[in-house]
Tab-separated table of C-alpha atoms in Angstrom:
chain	number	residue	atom	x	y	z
A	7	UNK	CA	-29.825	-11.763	15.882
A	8	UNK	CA	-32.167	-8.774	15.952
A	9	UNK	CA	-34.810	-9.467	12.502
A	10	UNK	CA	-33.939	-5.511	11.874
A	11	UNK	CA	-30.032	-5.958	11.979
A	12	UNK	CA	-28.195	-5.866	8.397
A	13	UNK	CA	-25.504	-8.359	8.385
A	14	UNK	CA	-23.275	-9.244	5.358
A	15	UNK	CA	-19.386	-10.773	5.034
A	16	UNK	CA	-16.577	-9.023	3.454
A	17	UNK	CA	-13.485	-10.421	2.468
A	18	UNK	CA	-9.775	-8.315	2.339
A	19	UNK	CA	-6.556	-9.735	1.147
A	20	UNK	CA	-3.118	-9.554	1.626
A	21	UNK	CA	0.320	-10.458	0.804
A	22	UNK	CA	3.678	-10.746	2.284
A	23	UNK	CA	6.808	-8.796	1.650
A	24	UNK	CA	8.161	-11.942	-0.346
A	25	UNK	CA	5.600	-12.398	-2.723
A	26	UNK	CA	7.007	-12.332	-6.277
A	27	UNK	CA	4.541	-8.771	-6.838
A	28	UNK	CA	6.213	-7.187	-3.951
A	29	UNK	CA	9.279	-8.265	-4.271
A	30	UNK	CA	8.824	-5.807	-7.932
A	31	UNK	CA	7.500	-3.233	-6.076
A	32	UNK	CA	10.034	-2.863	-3.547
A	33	UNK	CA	13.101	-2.766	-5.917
A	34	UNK	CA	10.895	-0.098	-7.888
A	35	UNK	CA	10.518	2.430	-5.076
A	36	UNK	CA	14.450	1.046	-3.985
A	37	UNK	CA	15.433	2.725	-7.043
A	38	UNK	CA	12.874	5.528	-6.908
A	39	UNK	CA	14.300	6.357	-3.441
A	40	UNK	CA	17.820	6.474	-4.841
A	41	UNK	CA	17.228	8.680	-7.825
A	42	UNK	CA	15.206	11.498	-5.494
A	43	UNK	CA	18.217	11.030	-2.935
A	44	UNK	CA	20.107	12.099	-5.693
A	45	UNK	CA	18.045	15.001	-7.744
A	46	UNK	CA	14.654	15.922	-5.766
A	47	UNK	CA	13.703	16.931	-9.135
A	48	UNK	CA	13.759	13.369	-10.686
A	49	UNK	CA	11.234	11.839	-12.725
A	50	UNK	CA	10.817	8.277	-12.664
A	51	UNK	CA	8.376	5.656	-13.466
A	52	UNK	CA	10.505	2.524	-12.893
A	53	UNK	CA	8.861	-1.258	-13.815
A	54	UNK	CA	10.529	-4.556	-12.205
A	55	UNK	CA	9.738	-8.114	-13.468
A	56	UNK	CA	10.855	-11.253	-11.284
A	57	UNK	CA	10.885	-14.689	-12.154
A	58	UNK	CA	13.145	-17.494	-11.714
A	59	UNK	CA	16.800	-16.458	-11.419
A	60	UNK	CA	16.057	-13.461	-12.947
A	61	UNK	CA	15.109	-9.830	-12.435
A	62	UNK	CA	14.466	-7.255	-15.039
A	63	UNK	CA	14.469	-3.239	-14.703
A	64	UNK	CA	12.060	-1.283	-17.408
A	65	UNK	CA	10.868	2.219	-17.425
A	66	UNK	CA	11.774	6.048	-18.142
A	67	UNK	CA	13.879	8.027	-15.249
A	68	UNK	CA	15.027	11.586	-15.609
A	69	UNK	CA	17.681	11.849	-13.086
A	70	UNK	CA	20.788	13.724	-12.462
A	71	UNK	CA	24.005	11.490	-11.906
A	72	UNK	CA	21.458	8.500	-12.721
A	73	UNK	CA	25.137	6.967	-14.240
A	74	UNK	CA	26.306	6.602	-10.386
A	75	UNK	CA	22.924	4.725	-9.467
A	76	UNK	CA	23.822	1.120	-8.975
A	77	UNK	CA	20.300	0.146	-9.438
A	78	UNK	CA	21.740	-3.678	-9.944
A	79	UNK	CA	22.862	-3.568	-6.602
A	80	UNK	CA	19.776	-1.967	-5.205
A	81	UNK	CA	17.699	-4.890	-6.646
A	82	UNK	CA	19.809	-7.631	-4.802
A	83	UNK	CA	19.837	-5.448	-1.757
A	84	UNK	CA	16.315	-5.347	-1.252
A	85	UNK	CA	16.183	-9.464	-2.331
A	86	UNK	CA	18.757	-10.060	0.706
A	87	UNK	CA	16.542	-7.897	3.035
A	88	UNK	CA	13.780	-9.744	2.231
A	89	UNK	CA	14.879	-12.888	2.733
A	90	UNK	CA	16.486	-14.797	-0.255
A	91	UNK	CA	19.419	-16.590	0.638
A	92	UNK	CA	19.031	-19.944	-0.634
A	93	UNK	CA	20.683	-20.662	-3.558
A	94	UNK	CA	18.331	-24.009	-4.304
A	95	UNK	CA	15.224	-21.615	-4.855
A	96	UNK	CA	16.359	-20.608	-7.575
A	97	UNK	CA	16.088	-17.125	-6.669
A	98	UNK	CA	18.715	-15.662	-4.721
A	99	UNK	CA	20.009	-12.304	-3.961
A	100	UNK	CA	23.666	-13.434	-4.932
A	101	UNK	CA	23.245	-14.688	-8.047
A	102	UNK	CA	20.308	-14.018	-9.960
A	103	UNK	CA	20.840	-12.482	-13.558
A	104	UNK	CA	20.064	-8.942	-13.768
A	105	UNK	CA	19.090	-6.771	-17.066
A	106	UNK	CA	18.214	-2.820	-17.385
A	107	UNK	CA	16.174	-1.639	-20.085
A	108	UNK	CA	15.739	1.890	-18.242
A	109	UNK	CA	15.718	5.047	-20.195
A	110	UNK	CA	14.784	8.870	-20.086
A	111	UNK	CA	11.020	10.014	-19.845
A	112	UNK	CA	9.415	10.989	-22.687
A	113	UNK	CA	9.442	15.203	-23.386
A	114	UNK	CA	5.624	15.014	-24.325
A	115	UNK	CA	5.203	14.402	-20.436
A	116	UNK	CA	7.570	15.869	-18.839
A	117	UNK	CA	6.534	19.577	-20.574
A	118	UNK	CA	3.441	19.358	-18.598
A	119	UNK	CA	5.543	18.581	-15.280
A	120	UNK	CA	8.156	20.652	-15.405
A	121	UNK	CA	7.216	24.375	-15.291
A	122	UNK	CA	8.861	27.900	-15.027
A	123	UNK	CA	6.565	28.832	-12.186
A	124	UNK	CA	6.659	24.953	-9.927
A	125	UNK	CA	3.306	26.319	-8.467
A	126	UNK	CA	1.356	25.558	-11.711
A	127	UNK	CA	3.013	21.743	-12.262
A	128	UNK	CA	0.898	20.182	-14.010
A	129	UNK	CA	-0.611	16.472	-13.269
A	130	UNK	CA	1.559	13.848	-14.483
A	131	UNK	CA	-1.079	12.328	-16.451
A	132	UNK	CA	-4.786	12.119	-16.287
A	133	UNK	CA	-6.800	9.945	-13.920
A	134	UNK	CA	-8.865	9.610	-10.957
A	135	UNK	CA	-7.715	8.731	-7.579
A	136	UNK	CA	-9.579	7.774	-4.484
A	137	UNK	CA	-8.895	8.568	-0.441
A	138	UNK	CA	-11.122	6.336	2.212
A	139	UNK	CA	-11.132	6.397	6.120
A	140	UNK	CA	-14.091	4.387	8.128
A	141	UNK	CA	-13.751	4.873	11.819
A	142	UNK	CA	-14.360	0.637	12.637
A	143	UNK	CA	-10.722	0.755	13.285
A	144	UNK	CA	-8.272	2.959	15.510
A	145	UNK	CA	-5.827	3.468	11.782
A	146	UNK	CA	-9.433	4.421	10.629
A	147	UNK	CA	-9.170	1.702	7.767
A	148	UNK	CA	-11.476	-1.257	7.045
A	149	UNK	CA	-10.363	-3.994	9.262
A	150	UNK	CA	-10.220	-6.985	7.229
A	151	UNK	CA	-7.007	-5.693	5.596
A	152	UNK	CA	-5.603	-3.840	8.572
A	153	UNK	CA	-5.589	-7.429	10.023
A	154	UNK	CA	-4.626	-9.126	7.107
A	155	UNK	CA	-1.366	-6.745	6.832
A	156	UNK	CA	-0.905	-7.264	10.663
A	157	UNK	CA	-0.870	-11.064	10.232
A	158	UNK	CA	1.591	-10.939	7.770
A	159	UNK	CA	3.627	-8.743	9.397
A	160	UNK	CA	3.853	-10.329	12.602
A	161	UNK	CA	5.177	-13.765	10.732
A	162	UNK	CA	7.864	-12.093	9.046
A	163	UNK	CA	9.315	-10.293	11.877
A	164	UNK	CA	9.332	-14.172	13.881
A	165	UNK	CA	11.209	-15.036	10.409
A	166	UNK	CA	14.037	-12.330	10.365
A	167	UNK	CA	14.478	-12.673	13.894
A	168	UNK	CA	15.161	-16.568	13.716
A	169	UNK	CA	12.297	-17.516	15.768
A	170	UNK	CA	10.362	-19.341	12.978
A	171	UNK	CA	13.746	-19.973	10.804
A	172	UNK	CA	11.811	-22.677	8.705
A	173	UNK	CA	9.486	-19.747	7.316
A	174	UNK	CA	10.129	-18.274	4.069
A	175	UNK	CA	9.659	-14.920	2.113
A	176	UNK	CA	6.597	-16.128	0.282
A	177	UNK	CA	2.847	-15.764	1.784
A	178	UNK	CA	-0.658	-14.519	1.771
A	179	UNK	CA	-3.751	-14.289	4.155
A	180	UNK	CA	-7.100	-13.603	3.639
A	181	UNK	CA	-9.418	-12.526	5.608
A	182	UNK	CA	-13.795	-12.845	6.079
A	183	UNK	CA	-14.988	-10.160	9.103
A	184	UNK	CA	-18.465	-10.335	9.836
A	185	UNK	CA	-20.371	-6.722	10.005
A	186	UNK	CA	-23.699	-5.942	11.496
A	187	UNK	CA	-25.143	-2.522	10.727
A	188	UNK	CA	-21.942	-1.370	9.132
A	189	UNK	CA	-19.558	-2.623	12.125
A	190	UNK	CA	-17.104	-5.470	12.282
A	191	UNK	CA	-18.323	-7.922	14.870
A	192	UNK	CA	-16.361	-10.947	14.115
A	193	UNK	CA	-13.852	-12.750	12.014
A	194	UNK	CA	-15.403	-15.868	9.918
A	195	UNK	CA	-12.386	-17.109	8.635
A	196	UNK	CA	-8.752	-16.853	8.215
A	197	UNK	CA	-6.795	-18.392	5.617
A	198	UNK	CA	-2.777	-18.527	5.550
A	199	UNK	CA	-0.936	-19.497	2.997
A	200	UNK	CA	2.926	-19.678	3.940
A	201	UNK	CA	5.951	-20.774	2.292
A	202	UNK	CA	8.287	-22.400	4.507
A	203	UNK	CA	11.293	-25.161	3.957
A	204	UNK	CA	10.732	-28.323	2.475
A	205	UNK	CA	11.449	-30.391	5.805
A	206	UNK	CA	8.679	-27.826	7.549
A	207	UNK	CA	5.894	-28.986	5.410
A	208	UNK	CA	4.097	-30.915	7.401
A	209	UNK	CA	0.788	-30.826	9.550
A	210	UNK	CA	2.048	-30.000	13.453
A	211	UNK	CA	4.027	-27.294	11.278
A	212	UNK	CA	1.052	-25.739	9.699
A	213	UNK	CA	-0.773	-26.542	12.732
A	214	UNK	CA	1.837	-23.832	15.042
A	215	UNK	CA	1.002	-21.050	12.468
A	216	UNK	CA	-2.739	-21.392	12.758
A	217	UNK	CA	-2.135	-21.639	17.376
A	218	UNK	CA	0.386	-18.259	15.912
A	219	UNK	CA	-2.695	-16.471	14.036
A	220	UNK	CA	-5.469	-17.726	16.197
A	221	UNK	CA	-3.919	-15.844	19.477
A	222	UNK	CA	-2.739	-13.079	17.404
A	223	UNK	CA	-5.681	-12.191	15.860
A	224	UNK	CA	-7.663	-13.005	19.464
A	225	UNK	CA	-6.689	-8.798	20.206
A	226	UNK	CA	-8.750	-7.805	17.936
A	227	UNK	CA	-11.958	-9.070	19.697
A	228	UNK	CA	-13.467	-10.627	16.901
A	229	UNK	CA	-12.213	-14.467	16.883
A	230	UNK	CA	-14.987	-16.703	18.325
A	231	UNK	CA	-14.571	-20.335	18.653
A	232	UNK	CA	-16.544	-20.619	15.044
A	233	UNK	CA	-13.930	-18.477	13.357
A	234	UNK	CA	-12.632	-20.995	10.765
A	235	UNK	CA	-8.165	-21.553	9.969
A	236	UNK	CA	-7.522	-22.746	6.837
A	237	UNK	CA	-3.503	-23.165	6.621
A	238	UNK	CA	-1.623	-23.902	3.670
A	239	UNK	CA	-4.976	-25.645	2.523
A	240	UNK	CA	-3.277	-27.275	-0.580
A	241	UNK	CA	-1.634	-29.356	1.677
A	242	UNK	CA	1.787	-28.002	0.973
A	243	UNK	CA	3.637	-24.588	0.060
A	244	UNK	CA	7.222	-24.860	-0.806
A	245	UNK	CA	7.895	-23.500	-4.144
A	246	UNK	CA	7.378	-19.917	-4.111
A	247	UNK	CA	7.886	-16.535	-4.422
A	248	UNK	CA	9.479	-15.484	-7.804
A	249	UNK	CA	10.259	-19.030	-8.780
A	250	UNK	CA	6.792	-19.947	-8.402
A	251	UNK	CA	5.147	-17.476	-9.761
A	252	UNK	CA	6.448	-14.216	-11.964
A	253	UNK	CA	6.067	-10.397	-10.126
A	254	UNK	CA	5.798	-7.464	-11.698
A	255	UNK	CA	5.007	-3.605	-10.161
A	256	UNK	CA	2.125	-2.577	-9.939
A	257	UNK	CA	-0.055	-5.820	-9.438
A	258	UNK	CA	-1.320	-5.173	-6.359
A	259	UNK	CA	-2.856	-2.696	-6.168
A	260	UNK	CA	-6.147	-3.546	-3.731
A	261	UNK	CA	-3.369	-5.039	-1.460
A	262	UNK	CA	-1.947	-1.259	-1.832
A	263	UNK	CA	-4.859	0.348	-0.463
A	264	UNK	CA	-8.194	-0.613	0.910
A	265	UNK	CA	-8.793	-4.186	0.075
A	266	UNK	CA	-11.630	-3.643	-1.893
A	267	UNK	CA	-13.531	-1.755	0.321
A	268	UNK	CA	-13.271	1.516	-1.506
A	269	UNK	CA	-13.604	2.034	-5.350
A	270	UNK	CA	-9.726	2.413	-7.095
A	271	UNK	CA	-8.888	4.662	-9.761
A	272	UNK	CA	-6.604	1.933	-11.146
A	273	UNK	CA	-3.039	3.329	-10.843
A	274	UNK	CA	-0.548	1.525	-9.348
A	275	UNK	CA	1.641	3.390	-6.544
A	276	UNK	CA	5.333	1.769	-6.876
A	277	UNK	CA	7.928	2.743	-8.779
A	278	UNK	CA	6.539	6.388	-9.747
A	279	UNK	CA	7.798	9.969	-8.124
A	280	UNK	CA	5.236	12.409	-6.651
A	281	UNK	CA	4.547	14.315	-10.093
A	282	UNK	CA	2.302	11.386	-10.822
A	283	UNK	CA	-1.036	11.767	-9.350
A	284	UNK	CA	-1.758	8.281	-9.335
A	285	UNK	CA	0.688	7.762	-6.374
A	286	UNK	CA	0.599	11.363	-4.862
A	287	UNK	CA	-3.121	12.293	-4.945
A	288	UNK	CA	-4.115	9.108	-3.926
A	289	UNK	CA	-1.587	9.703	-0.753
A	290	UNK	CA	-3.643	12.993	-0.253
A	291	UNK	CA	-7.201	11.730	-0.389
A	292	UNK	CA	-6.134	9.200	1.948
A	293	UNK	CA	-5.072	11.863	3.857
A	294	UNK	CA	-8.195	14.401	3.301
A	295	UNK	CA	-10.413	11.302	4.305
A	296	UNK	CA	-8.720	10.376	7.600
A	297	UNK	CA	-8.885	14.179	8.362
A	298	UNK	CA	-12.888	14.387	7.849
A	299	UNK	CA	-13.548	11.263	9.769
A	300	UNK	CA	-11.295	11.656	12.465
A	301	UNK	CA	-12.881	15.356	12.804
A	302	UNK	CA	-16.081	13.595	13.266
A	303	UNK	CA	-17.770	14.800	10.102
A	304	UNK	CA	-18.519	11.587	8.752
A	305	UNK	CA	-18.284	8.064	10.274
A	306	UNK	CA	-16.855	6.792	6.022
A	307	UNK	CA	-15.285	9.255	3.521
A	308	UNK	CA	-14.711	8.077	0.614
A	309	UNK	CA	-13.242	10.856	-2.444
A	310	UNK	CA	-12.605	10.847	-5.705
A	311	UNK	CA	-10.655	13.406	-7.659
A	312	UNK	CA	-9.503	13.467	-10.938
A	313	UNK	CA	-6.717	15.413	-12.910
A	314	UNK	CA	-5.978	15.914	-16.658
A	315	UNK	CA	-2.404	16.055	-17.478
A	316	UNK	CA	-0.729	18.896	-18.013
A	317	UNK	CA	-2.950	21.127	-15.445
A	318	UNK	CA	-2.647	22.166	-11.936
A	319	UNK	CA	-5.962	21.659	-10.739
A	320	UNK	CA	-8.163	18.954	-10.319
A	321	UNK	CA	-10.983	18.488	-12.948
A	322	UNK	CA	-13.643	17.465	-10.493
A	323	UNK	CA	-14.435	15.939	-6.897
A	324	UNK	CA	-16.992	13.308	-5.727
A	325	UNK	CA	-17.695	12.298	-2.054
A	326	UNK	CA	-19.100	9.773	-0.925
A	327	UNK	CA	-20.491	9.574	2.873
A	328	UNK	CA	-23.001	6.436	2.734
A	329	UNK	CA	-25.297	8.118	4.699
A	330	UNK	CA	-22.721	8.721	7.888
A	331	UNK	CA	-22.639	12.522	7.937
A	332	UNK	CA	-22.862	14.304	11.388
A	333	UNK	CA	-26.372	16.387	11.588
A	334	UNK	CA	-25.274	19.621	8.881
A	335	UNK	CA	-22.783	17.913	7.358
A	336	UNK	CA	-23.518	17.187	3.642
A	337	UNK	CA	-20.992	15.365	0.450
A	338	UNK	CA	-22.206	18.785	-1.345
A	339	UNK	CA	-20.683	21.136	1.281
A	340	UNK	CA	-17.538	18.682	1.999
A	341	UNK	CA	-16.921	18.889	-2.236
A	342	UNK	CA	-17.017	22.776	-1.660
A	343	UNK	CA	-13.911	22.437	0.470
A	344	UNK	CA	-12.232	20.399	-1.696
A	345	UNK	CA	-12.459	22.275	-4.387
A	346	UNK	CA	-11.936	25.534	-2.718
A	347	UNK	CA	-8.832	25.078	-2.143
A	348	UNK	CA	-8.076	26.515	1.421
A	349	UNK	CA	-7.696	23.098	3.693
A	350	UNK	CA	-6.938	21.067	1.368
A	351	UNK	CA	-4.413	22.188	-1.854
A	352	UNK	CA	-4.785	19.401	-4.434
A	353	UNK	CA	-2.131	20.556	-7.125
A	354	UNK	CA	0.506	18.471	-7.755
A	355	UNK	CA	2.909	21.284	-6.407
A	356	UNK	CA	1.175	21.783	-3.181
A	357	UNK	CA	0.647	18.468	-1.910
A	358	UNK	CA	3.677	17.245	-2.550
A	359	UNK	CA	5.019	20.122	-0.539
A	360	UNK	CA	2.353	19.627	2.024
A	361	UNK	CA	3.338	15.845	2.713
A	362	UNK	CA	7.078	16.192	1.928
A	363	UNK	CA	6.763	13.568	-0.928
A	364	UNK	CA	10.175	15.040	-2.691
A	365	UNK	CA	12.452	14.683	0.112
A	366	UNK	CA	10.721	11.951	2.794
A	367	UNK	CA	11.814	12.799	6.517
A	368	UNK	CA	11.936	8.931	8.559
A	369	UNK	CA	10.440	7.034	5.854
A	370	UNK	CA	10.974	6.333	2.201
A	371	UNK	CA	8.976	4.956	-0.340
A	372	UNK	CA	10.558	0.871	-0.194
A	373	UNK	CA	8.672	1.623	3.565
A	374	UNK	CA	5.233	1.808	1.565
A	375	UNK	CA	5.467	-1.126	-0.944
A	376	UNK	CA	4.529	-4.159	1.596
A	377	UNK	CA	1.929	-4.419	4.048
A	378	UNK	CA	-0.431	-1.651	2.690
A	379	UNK	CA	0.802	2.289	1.784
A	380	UNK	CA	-2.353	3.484	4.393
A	381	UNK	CA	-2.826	3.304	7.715
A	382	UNK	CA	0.832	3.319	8.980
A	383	UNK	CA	1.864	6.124	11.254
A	384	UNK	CA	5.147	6.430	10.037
A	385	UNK	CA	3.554	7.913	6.542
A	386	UNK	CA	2.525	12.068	6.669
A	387	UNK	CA	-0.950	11.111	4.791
A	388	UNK	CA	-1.818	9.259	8.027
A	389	UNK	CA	-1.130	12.525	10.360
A	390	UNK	CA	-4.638	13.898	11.183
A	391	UNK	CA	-3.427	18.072	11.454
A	392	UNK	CA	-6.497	19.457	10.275
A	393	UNK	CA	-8.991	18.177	12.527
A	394	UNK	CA	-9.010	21.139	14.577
A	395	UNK	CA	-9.353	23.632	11.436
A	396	UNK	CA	-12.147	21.087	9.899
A	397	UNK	CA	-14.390	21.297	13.227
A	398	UNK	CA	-14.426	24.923	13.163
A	399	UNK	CA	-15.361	25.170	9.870
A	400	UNK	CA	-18.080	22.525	9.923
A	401	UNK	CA	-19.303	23.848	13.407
């Protein structure tokens, strides 16, 4: 290795759509979905515990026709989609006890969403949010949890389509990439931790999903024959999802977005409708990041912006470059176009219009709420439409 090169390990995380934390957050934006289908206008900030047997709805919604919203059935829904079937889990879409403790939003928030003019809505509440893109990866995200996510996601699908029928819901991976000078150059190690039936848990088992991984994660270009597999590396993974461990929204939140790579503001993303700027600015510096990398401006992005609740416009902006600015290009003069206004709008109103956050067009939010809410096509904060209009600017 060259004595001048800068080497260092970073580790990403992430977890399956079975996990007893995403198992919450999918019946929360289930239900969040269903109360927008009904009244675009809907507030909601909707909490979901799991645990064995049982799952639990808490949280204040402001909905038209809420009355007609079977949210009971949208909770065992999304547990059949997932994957729980079997009764001797003890937790099963068909008969796990179901209670609803959800109840209209307070009027001390929603005066400072819900104006005459819907130009001037206020922030849902105070906060900062952050948006990152690094161009390492073609999703221009950090690729220790782009690959994470992928590895997760390829093991489901051979689980719903009956290829692997002795997997279940219930599993994590973690991830170690190597980077030299700021590029990842290798993967150190992998570990997988899968649930699967009790007659699967045994060693030629454990040892198909680590052949599985190993040639999976051989298109990235970065497994060498020292890349370490650690599967199931308690020796056994049975018990799990919400009857192993409780879920509740919201816990994830690094699996959510960058996997540590970038700084979080700290607000969760499930559950909530676009008037809170934890969810929807956070969508929009995502996508104001993506836009100034992939318009060559900077080789990392990383912004902050923060709101206080009740007003329009954001309080303040930070970006960060880490020194990967094209020659003319400074965080000073990207801030400036932030703030101005004119590429990017970041009041509540206007980038929820921008993105189509009130009424989604092929996606909804139960899309977002496994495998990552950035750097999926299918989401309008990943489309890259102002390249063009950044260049000239910046020329």
């Amino acid at each position: 290795m060259n004595k001048h090169c800068h080497s260092h390990v970073f580790t990403s995380e992430s977890v399956s759509e079975g996990h007893p934390d995403k198992v919450a957050d999918q019946i929360s934006d289930a239900i969040l979905d269903a109360c927008l289908k009904a009244d675009s206008a809907a507030h909601v900030a909707c909490e979901t515990m799991v645990g064995p047997d049982v799952v639990v709805n808490m949280g204040e919604i402001t909905c038209k026709n809420f009355n007609r919203i079977d949210t009971e059935a949208i909770a065992r829904r999304v547990v059949k989609k997932i994957g729980y079937d079997a009764q001797g889990e003890h937790f099963c879409w068909e008969d796990f006890k179901y209670s609803s403790y959800l109840h209209g939003q307070s009027q001390d928030i929603n005066r400072g969403v819900s104006r005459a003019v819907r130009e001037r809505q206020g922030a849902g509440d105070q906060g900062m949010m952050f948006g990152y893109a690094t161009n390492e990866t073609e999703s221009l995200m950090p690729a220790s949890i782009v690959y994470a996510h992928a590895l997760l996601k390829m093991f489901a699908d051979l689980r719903h389509d009956g290829v692997l029928p002795w997997l279940r819901p219930d599993a994590k991976s973690q991830l170690s990439v190597v980077y030299e000078n700021g590029r990842p150059v290798r993967i150190d190690t992998v570990v997988l931790s899968h649930q699967t039936t009790a007659d699967a848990a045994k060693k030629a088992r454990y040892d198909e999903l680590r052949d599985l991984a190993r040639d999976f994660l051989s298109k990235t270009g970065l497994i060498t024959p020292k890349t370490r597999f650690l599967v199931n590396p308690t020796g056994k993974f049975v018990i799990g999802g919400p009857c192993g461990d409780s879920g509740l929204t919201g816990r994830k939140i690094i699996v959510d977005t960058y996997g540590g790579m970038a700084s979080h503001g700290g607000g969760a993303f499930s559950g909530k409708d676009p008037s809170k700027v934890d969810r929807s600015a956070a969508y929009y510096a995502r996508y104001a990041a993506k836009n100034i990398v992939a318009a060559g401006l900077a080789g990392r992005c990383q912004i902050q912006v923060a709101y206080a609740i009740g007003v329009d416009r954001p309080v303040s902006f930070c970006v960060k470059t880490f020194g990967s600015t094209r020659e003319g290009v400074t965080n000073a003069a990207l801030e400036k176009m932030l703030a101005g206004g004119e590429v990017f709008d970041f009041r509540p109103y206007a980038l929820t219009k921008d993105l189509g956050l009130v009424r989604p067009r092929g996606w909804c939010y139960e899309d977002t709420a496994a495998y990552g809410h950035f750097g999926r096509d299918a989401f309008p904060w990943e489309k890259t439409d102002k390249v063009a209009r950044l260049k000239k600017l910046f020329a």
